[in-house]
């Protein structure tokens, strides 16, 4: 018995193979049964011809219900009309389990229904394609940072303090003390950069944000590189090269998945570094020129503002040098113009908003202490963070890319919920 997977059938043309599969769909024309089979690596059609299989196999197939599991044995045939290019002439089947009535039928279902059945919805070809693209972005991330000599360092998820004085932290108990779920590993990554030079992390982050938007999840994964001896300008170059590498990797390695979800790939093909840049000052002017009168210098952009700015460019755009007052305490002010910081948000095209937030960090202890206090951060738990500035402090920069938001953009999908296998949303922690 030659056991294989659907993704590998091209190696076995005209040979008999056995594959463990689920039944996605079937139709019959009396003397022939067509089984749409899925094994997680792909989809293939199995064809049973009544007079060529045993009575037993024919009857077993007739009773197959959607999502029944079975071992199918058959001859691999090359067939250019098949979406995968191959077909299986079934010679025998071995049922593992007949599934009971499957709730997700080929008819349209509402979003809440599908979300309640997320554990099953994951089996659809669309969800497969999206999560495979997510997987490719993760794979390409490791390739990119390994190639550029970054070391992966894992910051803690449980932390003893509220790093940025933020209100949307998840609180939990840590024996007899308080603890919080990490919102970002950044402060730890700065310590790691002082030890290893170039580091990146990839892990879950949690934000108790009471916002219900199509861009925000409660639990999401972030890629956070941090680089010693690197200024803001050098960091932007890494960021644009990284993002274009992700896009080009998906185009190269996921053509079938992009087709499954009907992604207009012409929108992705042009995503190549370098990316345009606009200062926050000019972005405000641009918005005023476009008729926005609900934003003033000093205020943070909302989703409509980010969309309008991004629309003026045909590539992702860096908005640089935001007002110091609306950014995190650790960002380095622009020399000679302290009211703005050396930072940038990278805004994706097509209305996906901020996919990266990054900055050069303050490397001077006195300035960092001053900014810490200005932000009313009194927590002594971050003494270690301040101390980094006393032992060979160097210019350093870093950024955070939101995985799910990037996947949403690359896939061109409406809502971020489909980019996570089990999304946590404001009103949902099930399944
Ligand atoms: P936003 O302005 O969209 O709320 P942010 O400025 O709060 O994002 P950062 O703290 O800069 O986000 O985090 C870095 C990146 O993480 C963002 O650029 C974005 O890609 C992603 N991100 C932030 N919050 C969320 C969230 N709630 N769900 C999914 N991704 C997120
Ligand atoms: Mg936010
Ligand atoms: Mg933001
Ligand atoms: Mg940000």
PDB file of C-alpha atoms in Angstrom, residues 4-10 19-25 35-46 67 70 72 82-88 122-129 132 256-257 260:
ATOM      1  CA  UNK A   4       0.433   9.526   0.295  1.00  0.00           C
ATOM      2  CA  UNK A   5      -1.303  12.923   0.384  1.00  0.00           C
ATOM      3  CA  UNK A   6      -3.239  14.867  -2.234  1.00  0.00           C
ATOM      4  CA  UNK A   7      -0.449  17.433  -2.534  1.00  0.00           C
ATOM      5  CA  UNK A   8       1.943  14.691  -3.661  1.00  0.00           C
ATOM      6  CA  UNK A   9      -0.170  12.788  -6.203  1.00  0.00           C
ATOM      7  CA  UNK A  10       1.772  14.287  -9.124  1.00  0.00           C
ATOM      8  CA  UNK A  19      -4.992   8.580   0.907  1.00  0.00           C
ATOM      9  CA  UNK A  20      -6.745   9.382   4.179  1.00  0.00           C
ATOM     10  CA  UNK A  21      -9.510  11.863   3.285  1.00  0.00           C
ATOM     11  CA  UNK A  22     -12.782  13.523   4.211  1.00  0.00           C
ATOM     12  CA  UNK A  23     -15.695  13.820   1.830  1.00  0.00           C
ATOM     13  CA  UNK A  24     -16.266  17.478   0.941  1.00  0.00           C
ATOM     14  CA  UNK A  25     -19.059  16.890  -1.531  1.00  0.00           C
ATOM     15  CA  UNK A  35     -16.394  12.267  -4.725  1.00  0.00           C
ATOM     16  CA  UNK A  36     -14.837  15.635  -3.858  1.00  0.00           C
ATOM     17  CA  UNK A  37     -12.133  14.650  -1.409  1.00  0.00           C
ATOM     18  CA  UNK A  38     -10.044  16.720   0.936  1.00  0.00           C
ATOM     19  CA  UNK A  39      -7.101  15.725   3.132  1.00  0.00           C
ATOM     20  CA  UNK A  40      -5.853  19.085   4.401  1.00  0.00           C
ATOM     21  CA  UNK A  41      -3.120  19.315   1.779  1.00  0.00           C
ATOM     22  CA  UNK A  42      -5.554  19.851  -1.076  1.00  0.00           C
ATOM     23  CA  UNK A  43      -8.692  18.744  -2.900  1.00  0.00           C
ATOM     24  CA  UNK A  44      -9.051  15.994  -5.502  1.00  0.00           C
ATOM     25  CA  UNK A  45     -11.947  14.347  -7.290  1.00  0.00           C
ATOM     26  CA  UNK A  46     -12.355  10.597  -6.868  1.00  0.00           C
ATOM     27  CA  UNK A  67     -17.305  15.119   6.138  1.00  0.00           C
ATOM     28  CA  UNK A  70     -12.246   7.263   4.826  1.00  0.00           C
ATOM     29  CA  UNK A  72      -9.533   5.912  -0.483  1.00  0.00           C
ATOM     30  CA  UNK A  82      -9.400  19.039 -13.027  1.00  0.00           C
ATOM     31  CA  UNK A  83      -8.580  22.137 -10.920  1.00  0.00           C
ATOM     32  CA  UNK A  84      -5.647  20.311  -9.339  1.00  0.00           C
ATOM     33  CA  UNK A  85      -4.603  18.728 -12.657  1.00  0.00           C
ATOM     34  CA  UNK A  86      -5.230  15.199 -11.301  1.00  0.00           C
ATOM     35  CA  UNK A  87      -8.049  12.799 -10.649  1.00  0.00           C
ATOM     36  CA  UNK A  88      -8.297   9.548  -8.734  1.00  0.00           C
ATOM     37  CA  UNK A 122     -11.869  25.817   9.118  1.00  0.00           C
ATOM     38  CA  UNK A 123     -12.412  22.917   6.712  1.00  0.00           C
ATOM     39  CA  UNK A 124     -13.708  25.105   3.874  1.00  0.00           C
ATOM     40  CA  UNK A 125     -11.497  25.788   0.877  1.00  0.00           C
ATOM     41  CA  UNK A 126     -11.619  29.535   1.534  1.00  0.00           C
ATOM     42  CA  UNK A 127     -10.463  29.199   5.146  1.00  0.00           C
ATOM     43  CA  UNK A 128      -7.780  26.789   4.017  1.00  0.00           C
ATOM     44  CA  UNK A 129      -6.463  29.299   1.513  1.00  0.00           C
ATOM     45  CA  UNK A 132      -2.149  28.752   4.235  1.00  0.00           C
ATOM     46  CA  UNK A 256      -3.530  28.448  -5.914  1.00  0.00           C
ATOM     47  CA  UNK A 257      -4.609  29.889  -2.558  1.00  0.00           C
ATOM     48  CA  UNK A 260      -9.241  30.235  -4.363  1.00  0.00           C
TER      49      UNK A 260
END
